Short mmCIF file of C-alpha atoms in Angstrom, two decimals:
data_model
loop_
_atom_site.label_atom_id
_atom_site.label_comp_id
_atom_site.label_asym_id
_atom_site.label_seq_id
_atom_site.Cartn_x
_atom_site.Cartn_y
_atom_site.Cartn_z
CA UNK D 1 46.37 -6.32 -20.13
CA UNK D 2 44.39 -9.49 -19.41
CA UNK D 3 44.13 -12.18 -22.04
CA UNK D 4 41.60 -11.42 -24.79
CA UNK D 5 38.34 -13.28 -24.34
CA UNK D 6 38.31 -13.04 -20.55
CA UNK D 7 35.93 -10.99 -18.45
CA UNK D 8 38.79 -8.87 -17.13
CA UNK D 9 39.96 -8.04 -20.66
CA UNK D 10 36.61 -6.49 -21.56
CA UNK D 11 36.09 -4.85 -18.18
CA UNK D 12 39.52 -3.21 -18.39
CA UNK D 13 38.80 -1.90 -21.89
CA UNK D 14 35.40 -0.62 -20.78
CA UNK D 15 36.99 1.16 -17.83
CA UNK D 16 39.41 2.98 -20.14
CA UNK D 17 36.86 4.05 -22.76
CA UNK D 18 33.47 4.53 -21.10
CA UNK D 19 32.15 7.27 -18.86
CA UNK D 20 32.53 7.25 -15.10
CA UNK D 21 28.72 7.33 -15.05
CA UNK D 22 28.54 3.61 -15.80
CA UNK D 23 27.06 1.75 -12.85
CA UNK D 24 26.20 -1.91 -13.41
CA UNK D 25 29.73 -3.04 -14.40
CA UNK D 26 30.94 -1.92 -10.98
CA UNK D 27 28.62 -4.47 -9.38
CA UNK D 28 28.69 -7.15 -12.05
CA UNK D 29 32.24 -7.29 -13.46
CA UNK D 30 31.72 -9.56 -16.44
CA UNK D 31 31.16 -9.45 -20.19
CA UNK D 32 27.97 -11.09 -21.44
CA UNK D 33 28.29 -13.37 -24.46
CA UNK D 34 24.90 -15.13 -24.59
CA UNK D 35 21.45 -14.74 -23.09
CA UNK D 36 18.31 -16.87 -23.22
CA UNK D 37 15.21 -16.77 -21.05
CA UNK D 38 16.25 -16.12 -17.44
CA UNK D 39 19.91 -16.99 -18.04
CA UNK D 40 22.97 -15.09 -19.23
CA UNK D 41 26.42 -16.50 -19.96
CA UNK D 42 29.68 -14.57 -19.83
CA UNK D 43 32.63 -14.81 -22.20
CA UNK D 44 34.29 -17.38 -19.93
CA UNK D 45 31.28 -19.70 -20.00
CA UNK D 46 29.94 -18.88 -16.51
CA UNK D 47 26.13 -18.88 -16.30
CA UNK D 48 23.94 -16.61 -14.19
CA UNK D 49 20.26 -16.32 -13.39
CA UNK D 50 19.22 -12.80 -14.34
CA UNK D 51 16.89 -11.17 -11.82
CA UNK D 52 17.58 -7.70 -13.21
CA UNK D 53 16.47 -8.26 -16.82
CA UNK D 54 17.29 -4.79 -18.07
CA UNK D 55 15.76 -3.18 -14.97
CA UNK D 56 12.46 -4.83 -15.85
CA UNK D 57 12.68 -4.23 -19.60
CA UNK D 58 12.73 -7.93 -20.51
CA UNK D 59 9.25 -8.98 -19.43
CA UNK D 60 9.59 -12.24 -21.38
CA UNK D 61 13.26 -12.73 -20.61
CA UNK D 62 16.15 -12.75 -23.06
CA UNK D 63 15.61 -13.65 -26.71
CA UNK D 64 12.04 -14.86 -26.50
CA UNK D 65 11.40 -17.14 -29.47
CA UNK D 66 8.12 -15.59 -30.59
CA UNK D 67 9.38 -12.02 -30.24
CA UNK D 68 12.65 -12.75 -32.05
CA UNK D 69 10.87 -14.58 -34.89
CA UNK D 70 8.59 -11.59 -35.46
CA UNK D 71 11.52 -9.16 -35.49
CA UNK D 72 13.52 -11.31 -37.92
CA UNK D 73 10.50 -11.54 -40.24
CA UNK D 74 10.14 -7.76 -40.12
CA UNK D 75 13.83 -7.21 -40.87
CA UNK D 76 13.78 -9.59 -43.85
CA UNK D 77 10.51 -8.24 -45.28
CA UNK D 78 11.98 -4.92 -46.47
CA UNK D 79 9.51 -3.11 -44.22
CA UNK D 80 10.83 0.23 -42.92
CA UNK D 81 12.63 0.02 -39.58
CA UNK D 82 12.99 3.75 -38.88
CA UNK D 83 10.09 6.05 -39.70
CA UNK D 84 10.25 9.11 -37.42
CA UNK D 85 6.54 9.67 -36.69
CA UNK D 86 5.25 8.47 -40.06
CA UNK D 87 2.69 5.73 -39.70
CA UNK D 88 2.94 2.10 -40.82
CA UNK D 89 0.73 -0.99 -40.45
CA UNK D 90 3.09 -2.15 -37.67
CA UNK D 91 2.67 1.13 -35.81
CA UNK D 92 -1.09 1.15 -36.32
CA UNK D 93 -1.39 -2.31 -34.74
CA UNK D 94 0.85 -1.29 -31.84
CA UNK D 95 -1.24 1.79 -31.07
CA UNK D 96 -4.51 -0.14 -31.38
CA UNK D 97 -3.19 -2.85 -29.04
CA UNK D 98 -2.19 -0.34 -26.36
CA UNK D 99 -5.51 1.52 -26.49
CA UNK D 100 -7.50 -1.72 -26.40
CA UNK D 101 -5.82 -2.82 -23.19
CA UNK D 102 -6.38 0.43 -21.30
CA UNK D 103 -9.41 1.09 -19.07
CA UNK D 104 -12.16 2.27 -21.41
CA UNK D 105 -12.33 5.70 -19.74
CA UNK D 106 -8.80 6.35 -20.99
CA UNK D 107 -8.52 4.03 -23.99
CA UNK D 108 -11.64 5.43 -25.70
CA UNK D 109 -10.48 9.01 -25.20
CA UNK D 110 -6.71 8.84 -25.61
CA UNK D 111 -3.89 10.15 -27.73
CA UNK D 112 -0.40 8.65 -27.84
CA UNK D 113 2.87 10.58 -28.04
CA UNK D 114 5.92 8.63 -29.25
CA UNK D 115 9.09 9.96 -27.66
CA UNK D 116 12.80 9.36 -27.72
CA UNK D 117 13.13 5.74 -26.59
CA UNK D 118 13.64 6.23 -22.86
CA UNK D 119 11.42 6.67 -19.84
CA UNK D 120 13.21 9.92 -19.06
CA UNK D 121 11.93 11.49 -22.26
CA UNK D 122 8.42 10.19 -21.64
CA UNK D 123 8.46 11.98 -18.28
CA UNK D 124 9.77 15.17 -19.86
CA UNK D 125 7.14 15.00 -22.58
CA UNK D 126 4.33 14.46 -20.08
CA UNK D 127 5.36 17.42 -17.93
CA UNK D 128 5.67 19.62 -21.02
CA UNK D 129 2.25 18.46 -22.16
CA UNK D 130 0.59 19.29 -18.84
CA UNK D 131 2.29 22.67 -18.59
CA UNK D 132 1.19 23.49 -22.13
CA UNK D 133 -2.40 22.34 -21.56
CA UNK D 134 -2.88 24.07 -18.20
CA UNK D 135 -0.70 27.14 -18.57
CA UNK D 136 0.67 26.41 -15.11
CA UNK D 137 4.22 25.65 -13.94
CA UNK D 138 4.30 23.89 -10.56
CA UNK D 139 4.80 20.12 -10.40
CA UNK D 140 4.03 17.83 -7.45
CA UNK D 141 6.17 14.71 -7.06
CA UNK D 142 6.83 12.37 -4.13
CA UNK D 143 9.69 11.41 -1.85
CA UNK D 144 11.29 8.21 -3.11
CA UNK D 145 10.09 8.78 -6.65
CA UNK D 146 12.19 8.04 -9.73
CA UNK D 147 11.16 9.26 -13.17
CA UNK D 148 14.42 9.39 -15.12
CA UNK D 149 17.70 11.29 -15.25
CA UNK D 150 16.99 14.28 -17.51
CA UNK D 151 16.94 17.67 -15.82
CA UNK D 152 13.15 17.78 -15.64
CA UNK D 153 12.69 14.20 -14.38
CA UNK D 154 15.71 14.60 -12.08
CA UNK D 155 14.01 17.56 -10.42
CA UNK D 156 11.10 15.22 -9.62
CA UNK D 157 13.38 12.56 -8.16
CA UNK D 158 13.47 11.76 -4.48
CA UNK D 159 17.11 10.62 -4.35
CA UNK D 160 19.24 13.56 -3.21
CA UNK D 161 22.59 12.02 -4.20
CA UNK D 162 21.67 12.07 -7.88
CA UNK D 163 20.49 15.70 -7.67
CA UNK D 164 23.07 17.27 -5.40
CA UNK D 165 25.80 17.82 -8.01
CA UNK D 166 23.56 19.24 -10.75
CA UNK D 167 22.68 22.92 -10.55
CA UNK D 168 19.73 24.61 -12.20
CA UNK D 169 17.23 21.76 -12.30
CA UNK D 170 13.64 22.43 -13.36
CA UNK D 171 12.18 24.90 -10.84
CA UNK D 172 8.82 24.86 -9.02
CA UNK D 173 8.85 21.15 -8.16
CA UNK D 174 7.43 20.27 -4.75
CA UNK D 175 8.06 16.91 -3.09
CA UNK D 176 5.27 15.41 -0.96
CA UNK D 177 5.39 12.47 1.49
CA UNK D 178 4.72 9.02 0.01
CA UNK D 179 3.30 6.29 2.27
CA UNK D 180 6.05 3.88 3.33
CA UNK D 181 4.86 1.60 6.12
CA UNK D 182 8.31 0.47 7.27
CA UNK D 183 9.72 4.00 7.35
CA UNK D 184 6.61 6.13 7.66
CA UNK D 185 7.47 9.79 6.95
CA UNK D 186 5.06 10.87 9.69
CA UNK D 187 6.47 8.46 12.26
CA UNK D 188 3.11 6.76 12.67
CA UNK D 189 3.10 3.57 10.60
CA UNK D 190 0.13 1.42 9.66
CA UNK D 191 -3.24 2.87 8.73
CA UNK D 192 -2.52 6.07 10.64
CA UNK D 193 0.49 6.74 8.46
CA UNK D 194 -1.55 6.24 5.29
CA UNK D 195 -4.27 8.58 6.54
CA UNK D 196 -1.68 11.20 7.41
CA UNK D 197 -0.23 11.06 3.89
CA UNK D 198 -3.71 11.34 2.39
CA UNK D 199 -4.65 14.25 4.63
CA UNK D 200 -1.39 16.07 4.02
CA UNK D 201 -1.82 15.80 0.25
CA UNK D 202 -5.40 17.01 0.26
CA UNK D 203 -5.04 19.75 2.86
CA UNK D 204 -1.88 21.17 1.29
CA UNK D 205 -3.33 21.40 -2.22
CA UNK D 206 -6.54 22.96 -0.89
CA UNK D 207 -4.80 25.34 1.51
CA UNK D 208 -4.73 28.96 0.22
CA UNK D 209 -1.68 29.55 2.43
CA UNK D 210 0.28 26.45 1.37
CA UNK D 211 2.78 28.48 -0.65
CA UNK D 212 2.33 26.22 -3.67
CA UNK D 213 0.52 27.59 -6.67
CA UNK D 214 -1.97 25.33 -8.41
CA UNK D 215 0.21 22.75 -10.15
CA UNK D 216 0.34 21.80 -13.80
CA UNK D 217 0.43 18.15 -12.79
CA UNK D 218 0.99 15.56 -10.09
CA UNK D 219 3.33 12.68 -10.95
CA UNK D 220 3.69 9.40 -9.06
CA UNK D 221 4.57 5.72 -9.35
CA UNK D 222 1.86 3.31 -8.12
CA UNK D 223 4.76 1.13 -6.99
CA UNK D 224 8.01 2.99 -6.46
CA UNK D 225 10.80 1.01 -8.10
CA UNK D 226 14.21 2.61 -7.65
CA UNK D 227 12.87 4.11 -4.43
CA UNK D 228 12.74 0.64 -2.87
CA UNK D 229 9.74 -1.31 -4.23
CA UNK D 230 7.11 0.56 -2.24
CA UNK D 231 3.50 -0.05 -3.33
CA UNK D 232 1.20 2.90 -2.76
CA UNK D 233 -1.78 1.93 -0.59
CA UNK D 234 -5.11 1.85 -2.43
CA UNK D 235 -6.52 4.57 -0.17
CA UNK D 236 -3.64 6.88 -1.02
CA UNK D 237 -3.94 6.40 -4.80
CA UNK D 238 -7.69 6.94 -4.61
CA UNK D 239 -7.22 10.10 -2.55
CA UNK D 240 -4.68 11.53 -4.99
CA UNK D 241 -6.98 10.76 -7.91
CA UNK D 242 -10.06 12.23 -6.19
CA UNK D 243 -8.30 15.44 -5.16
CA UNK D 244 -6.62 16.01 -8.52
CA UNK D 245 -9.98 15.56 -10.24
CA UNK D 246 -11.68 17.98 -7.86
CA UNK D 247 -8.99 20.60 -8.47
CA UNK D 248 -8.64 19.93 -12.22
CA UNK D 249 -4.98 18.92 -11.94
CA UNK D 250 -3.72 16.34 -14.47
CA UNK D 251 -2.48 13.15 -12.81
CA UNK D 252 0.55 11.50 -14.42
CA UNK D 253 0.99 7.86 -13.47
CA UNK D 254 4.46 6.48 -14.15
CA UNK D 255 4.20 2.77 -15.03
CA UNK D 256 7.60 2.63 -16.74
CA UNK D 257 8.85 -0.06 -14.37
CA UNK D 258 5.77 -1.36 -12.57
CA UNK D 259 3.57 -1.65 -15.67
CA UNK D 260 3.22 -4.32 -18.36
CA UNK D 261 2.15 -7.08 -15.97
CA UNK D 262 5.00 -6.66 -13.49
CA UNK D 263 2.62 -6.12 -10.55
CA UNK D 264 0.27 -8.97 -11.44
CA UNK D 265 -2.09 -6.58 -13.20
CA UNK D 266 -1.35 -5.11 -16.59
CA UNK D 267 -1.03 -1.70 -14.94
CA UNK D 268 -0.43 -1.27 -11.22
CA UNK D 269 -2.92 1.62 -10.92
CA UNK D 270 -5.66 -0.94 -11.58
CA UNK D 271 -5.30 -2.19 -8.00
CA UNK D 272 -6.85 1.09 -6.85
CA UNK D 273 -9.51 1.17 -9.59
CA UNK D 274 -8.40 4.62 -10.73
CA UNK D 275 -7.73 6.07 -14.18
CA UNK D 276 -4.93 8.61 -14.73
CA UNK D 277 -5.01 11.53 -17.12
CA UNK D 278 -1.52 10.68 -18.38
CA UNK D 279 0.22 7.30 -18.45
CA UNK D 280 3.97 6.79 -18.94
CA UNK D 281 5.16 3.56 -20.57
CA UNK D 282 8.67 2.45 -21.48
CA UNK D 283 11.00 -0.46 -20.62
CA UNK D 284 8.88 -3.60 -21.28
CA UNK D 285 6.49 -1.82 -23.67
CA UNK D 286 9.10 -2.22 -26.43
CA UNK D 287 9.29 -5.99 -26.05
CA UNK D 288 13.07 -5.82 -25.38
CA UNK D 289 13.69 -2.95 -27.82
CA UNK D 290 13.92 0.80 -27.02
CA UNK D 291 10.51 2.47 -26.83
CA UNK D 292 8.74 5.10 -24.75
CA UNK D 293 5.23 6.47 -25.10
CA UNK D 294 2.94 8.86 -23.31
CA UNK D 295 -0.77 8.03 -23.34
CA UNK D 296 -3.04 10.91 -22.36
CA UNK D 297 -6.60 12.15 -22.47
CA UNK D 298 -7.47 14.01 -25.65
CA UNK D 299 -8.42 17.23 -23.88
CA UNK D 300 -4.76 17.69 -22.93
CA UNK D 301 -3.62 17.58 -26.55
CA UNK D 302 -2.85 21.30 -26.95
CA UNK D 303 0.45 20.75 -28.70
CA UNK D 304 1.27 22.09 -32.15
CA UNK D 305 3.24 20.17 -34.78
CA UNK D 306 6.76 19.41 -33.58
CA UNK D 307 6.12 20.53 -29.99
CA UNK D 308 7.79 17.32 -28.85
CA UNK D 309 9.85 15.02 -31.02
CA UNK D 310 12.54 12.37 -31.01
CA UNK D 311 14.51 10.99 -33.93
CA UNK D 312 14.02 7.37 -32.93
CA UNK D 313 10.32 7.56 -32.05
CA UNK D 314 9.56 5.41 -35.11
CA UNK D 315 11.31 2.23 -33.92
CA UNK D 316 9.38 -0.41 -35.86
CA UNK D 317 11.17 -3.37 -34.26
CA UNK D 318 10.08 -2.16 -30.83
CA UNK D 319 6.51 -1.73 -32.02
CA UNK D 320 6.39 -5.25 -33.46
CA UNK D 321 8.02 -6.79 -30.39
CA UNK D 322 5.94 -4.64 -28.05
CA UNK D 323 2.68 -5.71 -29.66
CA UNK D 324 3.48 -9.39 -29.11
CA UNK D 325 4.66 -8.80 -25.54
CA UNK D 326 1.61 -6.74 -24.60
CA UNK D 327 -0.77 -9.35 -25.99
CA UNK D 328 0.95 -12.10 -24.01
CA UNK D 329 1.42 -10.40 -20.65
CA UNK D 330 -2.17 -9.11 -20.65
CA UNK D 331 -3.65 -12.62 -20.73
CA UNK D 332 -5.53 -13.40 -17.46
CA UNK D 333 -3.75 -16.74 -17.02
CA UNK D 334 -0.36 -15.09 -17.51
CA UNK D 335 -1.11 -12.39 -14.94
CA UNK D 336 -2.46 -14.95 -12.46
CA UNK D 337 0.81 -16.84 -12.77
CA UNK D 338 2.77 -13.65 -12.08
CA UNK D 339 0.73 -13.21 -8.89
CA UNK D 340 1.31 -16.84 -7.89
CA UNK D 341 5.05 -16.66 -8.36
CA UNK D 342 5.28 -13.31 -6.59
CA UNK D 343 3.31 -14.64 -3.63
CA UNK D 344 5.66 -17.63 -3.46
CA UNK D 345 8.75 -15.41 -3.42
CA UNK D 346 7.35 -13.17 -0.67
CA UNK D 347 6.27 -16.18 1.41
CA UNK D 348 9.78 -17.61 1.17
CA UNK D 349 11.30 -14.26 2.04
CA UNK D 350 9.07 -13.79 5.07
CA UNK D 351 10.00 -17.23 6.30
CA UNK D 352 13.67 -16.34 5.83
CA UNK D 353 13.09 -13.03 7.61
CA UNK D 354 12.09 -14.97 10.74
CA UNK D 355 15.36 -16.90 10.64
CA UNK D 356 17.79 -14.00 10.20
CA UNK D 357 18.49 -10.65 11.82
CA UNK D 358 19.32 -8.59 8.72
CA UNK D 359 15.95 -8.45 6.90
CA UNK D 360 13.72 -5.66 8.11
CA UNK D 361 10.88 -5.72 5.59
CA UNK D 362 9.52 -7.70 2.62
CA UNK D 363 7.06 -6.06 0.25
CA UNK D 364 5.83 -5.69 -3.30
CA UNK D 365 3.19 -6.92 -5.73
CA UNK D 366 3.46 -9.62 -8.37
CA UNK D 367 7.04 -10.07 -9.53
CA UNK D 368 8.12 -6.66 -8.27
CA UNK D 369 9.50 -7.65 -4.87
CA UNK D 370 11.66 -5.74 -2.40
CA UNK D 371 13.70 -7.06 0.52
CA UNK D 372 14.99 -4.34 2.83
CA UNK D 373 18.20 -5.12 4.68
CA UNK D 374 18.86 -3.53 8.05
CA UNK D 375 21.61 -3.23 10.63
CA UNK D 376 20.48 -5.53 13.47
CA UNK D 377 22.80 -3.74 15.90
CA UNK D 378 21.48 -0.30 15.05
CA UNK D 379 19.02 1.79 17.04
CA UNK D 380 15.35 1.41 16.00
CA UNK D 381 13.48 4.55 14.99
CA UNK D 382 10.29 5.87 16.56
CA UNK D 383 8.15 3.10 15.02
CA UNK D 384 10.66 0.33 15.72
CA UNK D 385 12.31 0.05 12.30
CA UNK D 386 16.04 -0.67 12.26
CA UNK D 387 18.47 1.49 10.22
CA UNK D 388 18.69 0.62 6.51
CA UNK D 389 21.98 -1.06 5.62
CA UNK D 390 23.34 -0.64 2.11
CA UNK D 391 26.52 -2.31 3.32
CA UNK D 392 24.70 -5.55 4.16
CA UNK D 393 22.62 -5.42 0.98
CA UNK D 394 25.82 -4.89 -1.02
CA UNK D 395 27.47 -7.87 0.64
CA UNK D 396 24.48 -10.07 -0.19
CA UNK D 397 24.44 -8.80 -3.77
CA UNK D 398 28.17 -9.52 -4.24
CA UNK D 399 27.86 -13.02 -2.82
CA UNK D 400 24.81 -13.73 -5.00
CA UNK D 401 26.76 -12.72 -8.10
CA UNK D 402 29.65 -14.97 -7.11
CA UNK D 403 27.12 -17.81 -6.82
CA UNK D 404 25.45 -17.15 -10.17
CA UNK D 405 22.54 -14.80 -9.40
CA UNK D 406 22.25 -11.21 -10.63
CA UNK D 407 20.13 -9.00 -8.36
CA UNK D 408 20.05 -5.22 -8.06
CA UNK D 409 19.68 -2.88 -5.09
CA UNK D 410 17.67 0.29 -4.65
CA UNK D 411 15.83 2.24 -1.99
CA UNK D 412 17.14 4.38 0.84
CA UNK D 413 20.90 3.89 1.25
CA UNK D 414 20.78 1.16 -1.42
CA UNK D 415 19.44 -1.25 1.20
CA UNK D 416 16.60 -2.86 -0.76
CA UNK D 417 17.23 -5.91 -2.94
CA UNK D 418 14.80 -5.94 -5.84
CA UNK D 419 13.34 -8.81 -7.85
CA UNK D 420 12.88 -7.86 -11.51
CA UNK D 421 13.04 -11.32 -13.06
CA UNK D 422 11.34 -12.33 -16.30
CA UNK D 423 7.58 -12.57 -15.80
CA UNK D 424 7.53 -15.97 -17.50
CA UNK D 425 10.37 -17.41 -15.42
CA UNK D 426 9.93 -21.14 -14.85
CA UNK D 427 9.27 -22.58 -11.42
CA UNK D 428 12.51 -24.53 -11.77
CA UNK D 429 14.58 -21.40 -12.36
CA UNK D 430 12.72 -19.62 -9.60
CA UNK D 431 13.65 -22.45 -7.24
CA UNK D 432 17.31 -22.30 -8.27
CA UNK D 433 17.43 -18.56 -7.71
CA UNK D 434 15.81 -18.91 -4.31
CA UNK D 435 18.36 -21.48 -3.15
CA UNK D 436 21.20 -19.13 -4.10
CA UNK D 437 19.61 -16.11 -2.44
CA UNK D 438 18.71 -17.99 0.75
CA UNK D 439 22.21 -19.43 1.03
CA UNK D 440 23.83 -16.02 0.59
CA UNK D 441 21.57 -14.23 3.08
CA UNK D 442 22.17 -16.93 5.71
CA UNK D 443 25.92 -16.66 5.18
CA UNK D 444 25.99 -12.87 5.49
CA UNK D 445 23.66 -12.98 8.48
CA UNK D 446 26.21 -15.02 10.46
CA UNK D 447 28.57 -12.01 10.38
CA UNK D 448 26.04 -9.77 12.11
CA UNK D 449 24.87 -12.05 14.88
#
């Protein structure tokens, strides 16, 4: 046994007591002792820039002063902290703040369902809601999509590895192509690929011989996160919204990762000027604390009392912290700064892409940025894209960690490095992170020349 107080001591204990399902400790073998802003410190005093931030949960970074002060005041005020679905002044303000920041078409005609505090349960609740309201069973999801790990959300997932060992997932789920310029599912690329995805979606749902009964809902991410940071083109989102309206099919938009200012707009669907019927919010909506909600149009509210529940749906700390976070990230100046910093990161990455052989694509919006690593010695596909390389991405990730930067992978074959840093990260910290990342990519690139 390693000496107590070392990283290895805690990692060894974790290995012996926790499930094999744990994932992050396999990539980041350390024990965190402190965290502030964009930095974390392990038990041995090593400091790291955190570009994972709870998979995007920590919109304002670790231990934000204003958020923490409000939570401490709530704790010391003798206000209730756990209320099931009973209302409180804290909850009332949280609900009012969410509704006020939605497009008026939804905000003025919305209900909110508080769920168990995870995005998975929000997805499950939304699907149940739509099935109840429509009386239908089919669900349309998209390749590359990620909506959680419960059996319903897992059935809607694109990733086959996560699904392949679990039998009996939710039936009647149909996966459609999602526009992905670098690896276009139709082998076309560019505008032609987007048009093909739009046409396929519309023609299939309107085809009496498609084999798919009229669905209870369509669910999508405006920017796929775990699928590799793939923003949906405006034309595609507008087509999906138009067709679902024409056919009276509820549209569920999953903003669990890309929402709350991450994209440079409060909600990523705003880029396409559309309004969903159902909106999923979790991660950053709780201001660093566990929270998940479903916002939906009132006409879908066909549930009876207790039709969906969750013991911890009354998390008052999350509501207090979430209210403060939502008010801050929704400020125009704050969002403009997210756009500026995201543009800077992508510009740096595209410059780096020209200097190395292992970066195939750079994409994203705001501070949701993806860098796809490729095998430069592989055979290009029909549109000239090189094979995705999880091996190279993993080598870059490992070297970044060794140099004090925490970054996570995703996408096909785990080949896409994702930026999920705090939205209020300073320019100084951004510069430090970039120097580490650039150095590591250049070093790994030398091995593949």
